[in-house]
PDB file of C-alpha atoms and ligand atoms in Angstrom:
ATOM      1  CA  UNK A 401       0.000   0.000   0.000  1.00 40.00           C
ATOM      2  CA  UNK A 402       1.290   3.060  -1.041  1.00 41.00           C
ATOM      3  CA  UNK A 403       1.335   6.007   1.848  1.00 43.00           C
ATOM      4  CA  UNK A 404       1.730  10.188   0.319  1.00 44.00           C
ATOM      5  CA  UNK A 405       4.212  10.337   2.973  1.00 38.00           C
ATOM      6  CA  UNK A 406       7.333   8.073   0.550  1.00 42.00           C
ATOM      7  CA  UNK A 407       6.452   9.917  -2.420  1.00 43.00           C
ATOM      8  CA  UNK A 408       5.659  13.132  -3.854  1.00 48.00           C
ATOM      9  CA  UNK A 409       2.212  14.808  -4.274  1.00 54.00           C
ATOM     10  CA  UNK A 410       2.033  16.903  -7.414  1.00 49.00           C
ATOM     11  CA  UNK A 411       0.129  20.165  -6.845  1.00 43.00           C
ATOM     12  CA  UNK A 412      -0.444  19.229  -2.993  1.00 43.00           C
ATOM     13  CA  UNK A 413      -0.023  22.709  -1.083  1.00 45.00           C
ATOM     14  CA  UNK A 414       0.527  20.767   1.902  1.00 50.00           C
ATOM     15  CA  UNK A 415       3.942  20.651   2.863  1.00 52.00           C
ATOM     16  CA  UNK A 416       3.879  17.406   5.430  1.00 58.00           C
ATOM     17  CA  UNK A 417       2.280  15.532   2.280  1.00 59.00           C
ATOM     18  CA  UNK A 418      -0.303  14.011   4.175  1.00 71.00           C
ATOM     19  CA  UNK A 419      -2.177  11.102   2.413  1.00 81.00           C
ATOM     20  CA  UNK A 420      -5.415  12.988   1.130  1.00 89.00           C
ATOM     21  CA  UNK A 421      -8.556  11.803   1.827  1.00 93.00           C
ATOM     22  CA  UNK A 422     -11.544  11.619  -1.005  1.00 96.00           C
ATOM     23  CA  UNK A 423     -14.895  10.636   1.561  1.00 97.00           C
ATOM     24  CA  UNK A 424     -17.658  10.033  -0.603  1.00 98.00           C
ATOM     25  CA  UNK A 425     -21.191   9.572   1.640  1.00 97.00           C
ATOM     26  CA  UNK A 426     -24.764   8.545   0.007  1.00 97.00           C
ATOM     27  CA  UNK A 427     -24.050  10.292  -2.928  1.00 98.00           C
ATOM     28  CA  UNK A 428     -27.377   9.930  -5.341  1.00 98.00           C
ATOM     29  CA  UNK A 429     -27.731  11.639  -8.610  1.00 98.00           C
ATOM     30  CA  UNK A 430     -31.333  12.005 -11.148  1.00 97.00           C
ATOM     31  CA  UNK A 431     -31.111  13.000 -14.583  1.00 97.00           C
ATOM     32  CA  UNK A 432     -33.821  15.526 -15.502  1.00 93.00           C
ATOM     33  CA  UNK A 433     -37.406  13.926 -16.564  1.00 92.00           C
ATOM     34  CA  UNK A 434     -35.823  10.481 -15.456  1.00 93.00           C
ATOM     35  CA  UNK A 435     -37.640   8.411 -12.789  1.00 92.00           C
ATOM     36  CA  UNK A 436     -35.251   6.867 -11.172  1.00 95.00           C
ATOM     37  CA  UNK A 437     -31.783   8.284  -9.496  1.00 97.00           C
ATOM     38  CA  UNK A 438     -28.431   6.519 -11.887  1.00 97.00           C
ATOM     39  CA  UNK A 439     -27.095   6.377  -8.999  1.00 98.00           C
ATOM     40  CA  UNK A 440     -27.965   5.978  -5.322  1.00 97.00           C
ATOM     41  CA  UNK A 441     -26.224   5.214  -2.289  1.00 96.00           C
ATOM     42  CA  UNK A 442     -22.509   5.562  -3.395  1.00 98.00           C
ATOM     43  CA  UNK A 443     -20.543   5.623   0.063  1.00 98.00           C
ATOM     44  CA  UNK A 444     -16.625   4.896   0.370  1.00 98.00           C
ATOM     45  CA  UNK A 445     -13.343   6.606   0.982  1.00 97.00           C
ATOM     46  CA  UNK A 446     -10.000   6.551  -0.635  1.00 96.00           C
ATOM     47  CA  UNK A 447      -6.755   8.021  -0.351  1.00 94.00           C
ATOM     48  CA  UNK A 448      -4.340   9.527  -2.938  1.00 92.00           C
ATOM     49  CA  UNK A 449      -1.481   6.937  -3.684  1.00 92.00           C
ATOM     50  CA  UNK A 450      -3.950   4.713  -4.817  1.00 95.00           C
ATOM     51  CA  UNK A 451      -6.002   3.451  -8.448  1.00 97.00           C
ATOM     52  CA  UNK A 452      -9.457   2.704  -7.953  1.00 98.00           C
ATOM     53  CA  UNK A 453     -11.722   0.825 -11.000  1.00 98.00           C
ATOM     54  CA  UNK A 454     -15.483   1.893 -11.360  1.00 98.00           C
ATOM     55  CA  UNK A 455     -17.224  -1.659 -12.427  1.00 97.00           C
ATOM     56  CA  UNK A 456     -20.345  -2.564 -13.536  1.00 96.00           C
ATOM     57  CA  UNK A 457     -22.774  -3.631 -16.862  1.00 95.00           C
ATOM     58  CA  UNK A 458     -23.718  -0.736 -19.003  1.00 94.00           C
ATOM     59  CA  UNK A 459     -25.910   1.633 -17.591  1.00 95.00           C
ATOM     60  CA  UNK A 460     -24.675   1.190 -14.691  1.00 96.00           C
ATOM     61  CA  UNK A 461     -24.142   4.386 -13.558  1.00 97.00           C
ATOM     62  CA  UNK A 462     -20.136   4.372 -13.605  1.00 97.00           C
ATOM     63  CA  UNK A 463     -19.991   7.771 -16.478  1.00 96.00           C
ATOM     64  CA  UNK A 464     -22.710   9.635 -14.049  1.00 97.00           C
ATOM     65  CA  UNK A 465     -20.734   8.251 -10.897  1.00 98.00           C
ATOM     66  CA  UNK A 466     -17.532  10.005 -12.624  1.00 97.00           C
ATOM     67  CA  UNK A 467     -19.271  13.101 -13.482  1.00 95.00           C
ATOM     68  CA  UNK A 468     -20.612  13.861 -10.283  1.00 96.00           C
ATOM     69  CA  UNK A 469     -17.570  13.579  -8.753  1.00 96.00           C
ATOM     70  CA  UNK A 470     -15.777  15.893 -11.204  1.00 92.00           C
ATOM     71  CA  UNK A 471     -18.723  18.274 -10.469  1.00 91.00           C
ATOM     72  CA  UNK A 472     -20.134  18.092 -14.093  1.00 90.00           C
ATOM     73  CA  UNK A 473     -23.222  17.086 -12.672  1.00 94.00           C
ATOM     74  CA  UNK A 474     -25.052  18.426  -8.979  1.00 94.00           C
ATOM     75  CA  UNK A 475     -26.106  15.708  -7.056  1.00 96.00           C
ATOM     76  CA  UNK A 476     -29.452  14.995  -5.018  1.00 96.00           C
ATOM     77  CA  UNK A 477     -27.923  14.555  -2.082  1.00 96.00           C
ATOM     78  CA  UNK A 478     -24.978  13.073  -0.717  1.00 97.00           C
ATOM     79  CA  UNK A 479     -21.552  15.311  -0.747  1.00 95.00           C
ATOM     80  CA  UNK A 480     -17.589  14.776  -1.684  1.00 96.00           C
ATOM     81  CA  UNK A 481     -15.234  15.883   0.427  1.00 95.00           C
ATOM     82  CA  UNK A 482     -11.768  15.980  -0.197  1.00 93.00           C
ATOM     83  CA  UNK A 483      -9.441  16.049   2.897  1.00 90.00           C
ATOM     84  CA  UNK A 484     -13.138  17.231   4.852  1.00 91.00           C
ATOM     85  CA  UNK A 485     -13.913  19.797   2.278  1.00 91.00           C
ATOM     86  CA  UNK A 486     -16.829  19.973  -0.452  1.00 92.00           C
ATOM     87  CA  UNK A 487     -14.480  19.156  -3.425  1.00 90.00           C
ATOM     88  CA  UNK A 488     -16.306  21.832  -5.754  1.00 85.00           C
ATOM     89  CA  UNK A 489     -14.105  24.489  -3.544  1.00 81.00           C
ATOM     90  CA  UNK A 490     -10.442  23.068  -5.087  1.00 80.00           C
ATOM     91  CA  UNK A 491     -11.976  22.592  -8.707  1.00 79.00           C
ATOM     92  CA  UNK A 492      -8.325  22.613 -10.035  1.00 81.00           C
ATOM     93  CA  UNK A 493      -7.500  19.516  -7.742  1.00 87.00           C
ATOM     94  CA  UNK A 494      -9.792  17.495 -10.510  1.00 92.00           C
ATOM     95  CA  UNK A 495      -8.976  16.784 -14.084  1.00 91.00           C
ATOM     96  CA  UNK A 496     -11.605  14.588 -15.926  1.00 89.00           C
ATOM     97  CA  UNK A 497     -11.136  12.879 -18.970  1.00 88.00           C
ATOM     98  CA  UNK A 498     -14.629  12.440 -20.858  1.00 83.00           C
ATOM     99  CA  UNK A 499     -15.529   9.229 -22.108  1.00 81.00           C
ATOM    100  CA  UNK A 500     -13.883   9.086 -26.076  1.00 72.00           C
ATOM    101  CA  UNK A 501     -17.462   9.719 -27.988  1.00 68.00           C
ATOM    102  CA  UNK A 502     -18.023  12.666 -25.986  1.00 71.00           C
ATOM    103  CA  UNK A 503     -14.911  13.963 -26.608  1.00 73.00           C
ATOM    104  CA  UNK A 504     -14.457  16.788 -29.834  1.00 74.00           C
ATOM    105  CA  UNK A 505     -11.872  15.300 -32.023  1.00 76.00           C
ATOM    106  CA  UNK A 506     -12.377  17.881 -35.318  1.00 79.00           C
ATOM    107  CA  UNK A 507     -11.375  21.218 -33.397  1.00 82.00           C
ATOM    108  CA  UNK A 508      -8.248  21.821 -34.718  1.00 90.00           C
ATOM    109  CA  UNK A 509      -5.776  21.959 -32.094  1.00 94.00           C
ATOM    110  CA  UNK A 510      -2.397  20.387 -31.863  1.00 96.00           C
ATOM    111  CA  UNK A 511      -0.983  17.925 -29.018  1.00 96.00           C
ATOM    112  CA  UNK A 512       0.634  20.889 -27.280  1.00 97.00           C
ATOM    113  CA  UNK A 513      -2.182  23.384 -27.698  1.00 95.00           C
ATOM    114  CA  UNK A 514      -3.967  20.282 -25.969  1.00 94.00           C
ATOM    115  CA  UNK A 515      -1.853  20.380 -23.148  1.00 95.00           C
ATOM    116  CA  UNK A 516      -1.224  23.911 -22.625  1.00 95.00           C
ATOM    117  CA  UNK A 517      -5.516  23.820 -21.883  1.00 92.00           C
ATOM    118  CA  UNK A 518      -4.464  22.324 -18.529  1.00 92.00           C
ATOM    119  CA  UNK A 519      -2.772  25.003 -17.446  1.00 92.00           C
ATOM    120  CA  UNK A 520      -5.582  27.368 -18.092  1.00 87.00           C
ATOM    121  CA  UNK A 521      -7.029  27.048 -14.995  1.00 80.00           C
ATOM    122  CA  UNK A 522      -4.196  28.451 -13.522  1.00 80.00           C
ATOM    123  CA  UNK A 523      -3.368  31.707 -15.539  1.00 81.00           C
ATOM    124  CA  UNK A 524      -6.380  33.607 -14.901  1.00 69.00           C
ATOM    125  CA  UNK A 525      -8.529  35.458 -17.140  1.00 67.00           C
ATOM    126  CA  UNK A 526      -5.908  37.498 -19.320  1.00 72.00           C
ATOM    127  CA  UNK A 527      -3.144  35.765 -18.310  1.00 77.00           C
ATOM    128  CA  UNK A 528      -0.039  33.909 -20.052  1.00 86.00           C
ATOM    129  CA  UNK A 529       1.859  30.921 -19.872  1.00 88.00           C
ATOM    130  CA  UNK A 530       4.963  31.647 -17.612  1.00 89.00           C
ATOM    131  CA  UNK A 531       8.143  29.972 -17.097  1.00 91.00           C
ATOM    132  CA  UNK A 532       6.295  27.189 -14.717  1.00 91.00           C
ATOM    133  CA  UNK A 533       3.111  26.797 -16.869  1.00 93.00           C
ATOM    134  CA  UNK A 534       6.061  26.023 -19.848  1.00 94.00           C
ATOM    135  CA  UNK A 535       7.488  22.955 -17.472  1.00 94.00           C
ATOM    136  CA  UNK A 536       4.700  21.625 -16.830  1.00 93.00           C
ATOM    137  CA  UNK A 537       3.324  21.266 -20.047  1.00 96.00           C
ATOM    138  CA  UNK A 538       7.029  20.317 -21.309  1.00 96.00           C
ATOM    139  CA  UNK A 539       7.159  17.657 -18.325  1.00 93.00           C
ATOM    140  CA  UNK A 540       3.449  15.876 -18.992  1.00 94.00           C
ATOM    141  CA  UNK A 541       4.454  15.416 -22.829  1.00 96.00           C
ATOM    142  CA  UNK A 542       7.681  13.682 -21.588  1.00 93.00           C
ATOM    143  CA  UNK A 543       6.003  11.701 -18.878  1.00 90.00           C
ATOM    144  CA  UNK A 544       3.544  10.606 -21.490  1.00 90.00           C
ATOM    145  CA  UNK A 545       6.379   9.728 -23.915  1.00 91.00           C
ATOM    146  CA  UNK A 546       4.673  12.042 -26.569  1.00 95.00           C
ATOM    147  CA  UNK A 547       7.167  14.779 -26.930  1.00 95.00           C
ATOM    148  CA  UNK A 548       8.161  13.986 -30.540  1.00 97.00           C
ATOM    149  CA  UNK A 549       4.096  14.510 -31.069  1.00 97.00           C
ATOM    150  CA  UNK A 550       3.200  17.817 -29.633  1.00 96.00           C
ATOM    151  CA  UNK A 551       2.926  19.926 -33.005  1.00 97.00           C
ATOM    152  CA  UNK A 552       0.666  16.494 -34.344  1.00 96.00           C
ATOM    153  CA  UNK A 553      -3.188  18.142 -34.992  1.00 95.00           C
ATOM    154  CA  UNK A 554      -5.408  15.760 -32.256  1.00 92.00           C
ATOM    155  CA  UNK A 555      -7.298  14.278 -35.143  1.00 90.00           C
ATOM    156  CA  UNK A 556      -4.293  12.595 -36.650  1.00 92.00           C
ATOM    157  CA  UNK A 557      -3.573  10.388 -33.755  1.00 91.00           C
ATOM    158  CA  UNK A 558      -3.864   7.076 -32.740  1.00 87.00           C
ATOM    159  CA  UNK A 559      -6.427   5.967 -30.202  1.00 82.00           C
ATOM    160  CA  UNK A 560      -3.708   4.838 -27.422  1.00 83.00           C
ATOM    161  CA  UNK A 561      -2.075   8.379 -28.573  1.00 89.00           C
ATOM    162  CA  UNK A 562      -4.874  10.773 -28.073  1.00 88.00           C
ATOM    163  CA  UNK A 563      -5.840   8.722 -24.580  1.00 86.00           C
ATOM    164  CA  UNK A 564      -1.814   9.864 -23.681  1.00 89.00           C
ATOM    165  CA  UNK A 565      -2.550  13.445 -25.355  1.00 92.00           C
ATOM    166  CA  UNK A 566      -5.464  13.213 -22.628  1.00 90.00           C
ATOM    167  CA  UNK A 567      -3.847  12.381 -19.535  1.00 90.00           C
ATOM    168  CA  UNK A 568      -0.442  14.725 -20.712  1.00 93.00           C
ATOM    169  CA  UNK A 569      -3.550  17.747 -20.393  1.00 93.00           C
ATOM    170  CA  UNK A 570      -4.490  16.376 -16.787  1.00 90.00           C
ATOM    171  CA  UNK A 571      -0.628  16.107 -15.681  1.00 90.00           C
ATOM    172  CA  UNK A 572      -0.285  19.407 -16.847  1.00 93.00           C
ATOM    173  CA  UNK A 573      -2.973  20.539 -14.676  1.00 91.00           C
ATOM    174  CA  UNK A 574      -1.161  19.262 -11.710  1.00 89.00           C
ATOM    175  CA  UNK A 575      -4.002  18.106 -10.593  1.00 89.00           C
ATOM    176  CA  UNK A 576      -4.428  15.763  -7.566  1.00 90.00           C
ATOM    177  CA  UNK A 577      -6.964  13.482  -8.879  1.00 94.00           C
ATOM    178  CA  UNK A 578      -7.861  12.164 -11.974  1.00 95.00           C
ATOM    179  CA  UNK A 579     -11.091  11.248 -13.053  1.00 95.00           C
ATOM    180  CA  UNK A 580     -10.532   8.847 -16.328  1.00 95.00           C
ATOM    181  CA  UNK A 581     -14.050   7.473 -17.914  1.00 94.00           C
ATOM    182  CA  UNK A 582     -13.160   4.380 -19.828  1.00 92.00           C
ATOM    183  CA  UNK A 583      -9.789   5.180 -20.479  1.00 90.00           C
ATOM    184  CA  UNK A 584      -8.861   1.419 -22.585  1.00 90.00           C
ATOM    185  CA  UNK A 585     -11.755   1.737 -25.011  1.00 86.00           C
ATOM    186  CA  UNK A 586     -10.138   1.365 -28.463  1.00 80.00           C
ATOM    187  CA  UNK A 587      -6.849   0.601 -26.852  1.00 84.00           C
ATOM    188  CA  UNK A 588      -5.108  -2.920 -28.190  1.00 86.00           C
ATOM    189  CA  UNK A 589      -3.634  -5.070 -25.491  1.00 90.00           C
ATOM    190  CA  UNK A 590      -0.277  -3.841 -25.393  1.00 89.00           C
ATOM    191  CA  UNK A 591      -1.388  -0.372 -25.154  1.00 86.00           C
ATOM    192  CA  UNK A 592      -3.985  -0.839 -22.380  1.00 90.00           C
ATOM    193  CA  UNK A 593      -1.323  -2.685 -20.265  1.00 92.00           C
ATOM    194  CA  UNK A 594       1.275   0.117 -20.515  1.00 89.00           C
ATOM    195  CA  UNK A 595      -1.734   2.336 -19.839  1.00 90.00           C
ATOM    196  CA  UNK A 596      -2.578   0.103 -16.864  1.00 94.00           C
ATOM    197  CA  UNK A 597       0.689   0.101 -15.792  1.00 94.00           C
ATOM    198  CA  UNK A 598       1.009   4.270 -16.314  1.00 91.00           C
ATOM    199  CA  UNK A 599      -2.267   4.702 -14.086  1.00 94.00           C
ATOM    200  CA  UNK A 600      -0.289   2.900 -11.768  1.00 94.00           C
ATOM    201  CA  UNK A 601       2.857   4.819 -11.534  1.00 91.00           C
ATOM    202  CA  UNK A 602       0.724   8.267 -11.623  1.00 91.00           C
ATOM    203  CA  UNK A 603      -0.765   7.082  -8.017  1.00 93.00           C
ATOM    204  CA  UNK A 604       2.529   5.831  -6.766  1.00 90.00           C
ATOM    205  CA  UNK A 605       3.888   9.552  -7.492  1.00 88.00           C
ATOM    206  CA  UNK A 606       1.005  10.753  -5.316  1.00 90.00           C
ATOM    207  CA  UNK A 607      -2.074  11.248  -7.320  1.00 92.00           C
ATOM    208  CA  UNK A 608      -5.586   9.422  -6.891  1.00 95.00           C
ATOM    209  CA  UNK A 609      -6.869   7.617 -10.219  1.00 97.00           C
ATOM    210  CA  UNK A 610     -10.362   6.636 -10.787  1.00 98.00           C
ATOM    211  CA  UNK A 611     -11.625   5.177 -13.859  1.00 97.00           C
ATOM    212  CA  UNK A 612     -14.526   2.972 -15.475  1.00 97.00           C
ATOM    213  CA  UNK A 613     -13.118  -0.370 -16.294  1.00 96.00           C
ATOM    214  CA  UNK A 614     -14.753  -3.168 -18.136  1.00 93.00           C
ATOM    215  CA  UNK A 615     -12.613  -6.325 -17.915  1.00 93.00           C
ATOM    216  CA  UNK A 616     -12.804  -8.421 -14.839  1.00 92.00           C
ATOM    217  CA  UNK A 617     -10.279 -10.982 -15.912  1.00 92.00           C
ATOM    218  CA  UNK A 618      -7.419  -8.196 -15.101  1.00 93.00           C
ATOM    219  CA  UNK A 619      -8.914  -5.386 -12.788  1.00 96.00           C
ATOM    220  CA  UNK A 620      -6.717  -6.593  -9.729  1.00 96.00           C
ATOM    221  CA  UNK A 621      -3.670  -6.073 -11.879  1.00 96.00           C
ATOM    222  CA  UNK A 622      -3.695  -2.249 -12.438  1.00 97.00           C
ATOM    223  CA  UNK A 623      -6.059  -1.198  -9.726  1.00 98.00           C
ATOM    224  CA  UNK A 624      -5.700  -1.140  -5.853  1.00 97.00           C
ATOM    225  CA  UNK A 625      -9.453  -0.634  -5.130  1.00 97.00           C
ATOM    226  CA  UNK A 626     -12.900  -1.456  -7.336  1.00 97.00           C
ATOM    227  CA  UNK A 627     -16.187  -0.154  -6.623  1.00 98.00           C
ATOM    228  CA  UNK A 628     -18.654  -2.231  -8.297  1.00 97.00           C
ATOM    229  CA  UNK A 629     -22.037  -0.596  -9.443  1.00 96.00           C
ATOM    230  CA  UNK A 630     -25.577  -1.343 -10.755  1.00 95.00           C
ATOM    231  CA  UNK A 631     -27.329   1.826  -9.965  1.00 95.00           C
ATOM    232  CA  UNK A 632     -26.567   1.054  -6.068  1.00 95.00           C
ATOM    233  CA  UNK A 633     -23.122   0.426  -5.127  1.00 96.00           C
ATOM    234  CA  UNK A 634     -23.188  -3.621  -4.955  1.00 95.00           C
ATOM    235  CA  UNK A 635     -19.666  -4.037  -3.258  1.00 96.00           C
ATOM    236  CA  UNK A 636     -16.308  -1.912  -2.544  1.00 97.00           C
ATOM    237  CA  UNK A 637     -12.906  -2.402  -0.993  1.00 97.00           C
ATOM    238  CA  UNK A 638      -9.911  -4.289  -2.354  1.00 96.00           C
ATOM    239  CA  UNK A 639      -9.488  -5.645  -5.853  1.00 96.00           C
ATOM    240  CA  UNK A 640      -8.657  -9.535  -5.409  1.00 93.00           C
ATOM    241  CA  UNK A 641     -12.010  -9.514  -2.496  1.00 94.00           C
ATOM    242  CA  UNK A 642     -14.280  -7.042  -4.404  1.00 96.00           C
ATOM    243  CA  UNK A 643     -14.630  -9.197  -7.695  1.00 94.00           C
ATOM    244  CA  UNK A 644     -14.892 -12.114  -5.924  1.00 93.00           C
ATOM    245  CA  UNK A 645     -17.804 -14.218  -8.134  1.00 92.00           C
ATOM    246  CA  UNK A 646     -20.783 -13.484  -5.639  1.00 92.00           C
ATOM    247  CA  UNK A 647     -20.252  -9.473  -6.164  1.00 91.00           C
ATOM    248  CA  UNK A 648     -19.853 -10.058  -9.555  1.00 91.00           C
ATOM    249  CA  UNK A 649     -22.843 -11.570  -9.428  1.00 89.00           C
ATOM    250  CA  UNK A 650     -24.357  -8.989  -7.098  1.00 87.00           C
ATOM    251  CA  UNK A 651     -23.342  -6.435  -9.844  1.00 88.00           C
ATOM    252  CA  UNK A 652     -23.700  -8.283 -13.526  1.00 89.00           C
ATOM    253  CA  UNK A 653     -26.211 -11.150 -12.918  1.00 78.00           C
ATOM    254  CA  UNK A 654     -24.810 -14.071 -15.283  1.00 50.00           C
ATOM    255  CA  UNK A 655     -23.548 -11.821 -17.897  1.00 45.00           C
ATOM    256  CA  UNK A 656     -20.140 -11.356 -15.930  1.00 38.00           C
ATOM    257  CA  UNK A 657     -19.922 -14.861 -15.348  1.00 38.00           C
TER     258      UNK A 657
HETATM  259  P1  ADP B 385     -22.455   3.712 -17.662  1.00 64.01           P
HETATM  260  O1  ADP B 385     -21.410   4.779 -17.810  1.00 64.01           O
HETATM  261  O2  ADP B 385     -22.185   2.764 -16.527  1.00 64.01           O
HETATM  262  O3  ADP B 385     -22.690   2.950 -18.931  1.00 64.01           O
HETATM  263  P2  ADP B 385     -24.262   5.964 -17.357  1.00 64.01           P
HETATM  264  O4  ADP B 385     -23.782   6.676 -16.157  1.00 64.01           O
HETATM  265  O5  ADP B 385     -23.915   6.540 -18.687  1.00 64.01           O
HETATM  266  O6  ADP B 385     -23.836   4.420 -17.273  1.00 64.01           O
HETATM  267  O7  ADP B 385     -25.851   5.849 -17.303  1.00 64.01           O
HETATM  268  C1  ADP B 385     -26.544   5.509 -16.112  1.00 64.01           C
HETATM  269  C2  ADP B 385     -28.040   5.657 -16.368  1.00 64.01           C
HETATM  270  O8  ADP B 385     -28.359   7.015 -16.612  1.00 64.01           O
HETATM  271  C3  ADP B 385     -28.526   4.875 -17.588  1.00 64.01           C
HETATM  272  O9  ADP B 385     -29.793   4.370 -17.300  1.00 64.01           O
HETATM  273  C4  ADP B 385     -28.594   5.926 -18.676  1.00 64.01           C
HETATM  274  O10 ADP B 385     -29.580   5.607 -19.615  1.00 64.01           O
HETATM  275  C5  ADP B 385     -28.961   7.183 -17.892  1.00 64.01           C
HETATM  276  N1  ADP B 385     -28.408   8.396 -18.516  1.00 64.01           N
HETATM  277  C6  ADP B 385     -27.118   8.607 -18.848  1.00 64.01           C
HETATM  278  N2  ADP B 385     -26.958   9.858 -19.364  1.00 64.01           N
HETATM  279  C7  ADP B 385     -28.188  10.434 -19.360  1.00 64.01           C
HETATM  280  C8  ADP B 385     -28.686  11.713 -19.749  1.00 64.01           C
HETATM  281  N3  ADP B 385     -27.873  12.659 -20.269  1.00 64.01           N
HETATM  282  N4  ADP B 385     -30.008  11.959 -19.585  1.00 64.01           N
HETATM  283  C9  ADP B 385     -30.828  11.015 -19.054  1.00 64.01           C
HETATM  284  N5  ADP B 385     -30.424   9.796 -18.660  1.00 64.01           N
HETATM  285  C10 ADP B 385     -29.111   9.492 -18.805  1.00 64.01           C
HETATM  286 MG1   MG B 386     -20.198   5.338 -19.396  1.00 64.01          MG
END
């Protein structure tokens, strides 16, 4: 287990580096004219250091789940607190990476232009990148192994490419958590296990990941934590004892099996 004291916490203002807390307690969201809440009843806690997979069928809530917590979408009731504050007060603490068909992929922008947007937050309204903005956006493309790409236009890339060109704009935003909604779609499998194993080395330097995830067969290999969902939260806590078969069960009926 991986503690924020042995490592580095990018963007943490704290300087005893504290493990940060995310509590998340009966968190329920209700898209407008729907009947039902897509989610209800979401309750755990996690601490930066540490990958955590959002599992379940589709529909299951995990996209809604992910938007709530980036604060995309209000919820009914419930709150997220992060270190025992509403999150919405350290917006810039968040990056979110939208699922791939919601993202824009015809605005012409190149892979830097991409990843200067994550330091926007930071420069204020009129303001310009400076020596540190510069860094950071020069350190993300190298952490990302997508330097020799940056003056690329977004639309040429490759899917495993633009997912990097992604995450390179949440690095850049120094940001403490990132929320990642299915991350491996259109990845092959030697792409989503460097991914995997990326996701993984962005928590050990200090940062909390949370994405959707869809295969079961590898989950406990690039995530600490799963939360498995169908509308309700149907089981949370370690990988190897979450998806053991009677929550996957709990969560998927027999199409998981
Ligand atoms: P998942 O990401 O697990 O596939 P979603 O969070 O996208 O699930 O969807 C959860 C539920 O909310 C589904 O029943 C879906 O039909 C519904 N839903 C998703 N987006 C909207 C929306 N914009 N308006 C109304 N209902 C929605
Ligand atoms: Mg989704």
């Amino acid at each position: 287990m991986v503690n924020c004291r042995d490592h580095v916490c990018w963007g943490a203002a704290d300087p005893n580096h504290h493990p940060h807390e995310l509590l998340v307690r009966r968190l329920s969201a209700t898209y407008a004219r729907a009947e039902r809440p897509a989610i209800s009843g979401i309750s755990f806690s996690i601490h930066c250091g540490h990958t955590l997979a959002i599992m379940g069928p589709n529909g299951a809530g995990k996209s809604t789940l992910l938007n709530v917590l980036a604060g995309i979408m209000p919820p009914d009731e419930g709150e997220v607190l992060w270190d025992g504050h509403p999150l919405h007060n350290t917006r810039r603490e968040v990056a979110w990476l939208p699922q791939r068909s919601e993202m824009d992929l015809s605005f012409p922008i190149t892979v830097r232009e991409l990843v200067e947007m994550g330091r926007y937050p930071a420069l204020g309204a009129w303001g310009s990148m400076g020596e540190h903005d510069v860094n950071m956006v020069n350190k993300a493309l190298h952490t990302l192994e997508i330097d020799s790409l940056q003056r690329r236009q977004i639309a040429e890339l490759s899917g495993g490419q633009l997912q990097r060109a992604f995450l390179a704009r949440a690095l850049a935003q120094e940001a403490h958590i990132l929320l990642l909604d299915e991350p491996f779609t259109g990845l092959d499998a030697p792409g989503a296990h460097s991914l995997g194993l990326l996701l993984g080395e962005l928590a050990h330097e200090g940062r909390l990941v949370i994405a959707s995830y869809h295969d079961i067969s590898n989950a406990s290999q690039y995530f600490d934590s799963v939360l498995l969902l169908h509308c309700e939260q149907r089981a949370y806590g370690r990988s190897a004892e979450t998806l053991a078969p009677q929550n996957i069960n709990r969560a998927y009926g027999a199409v998981g099996l």
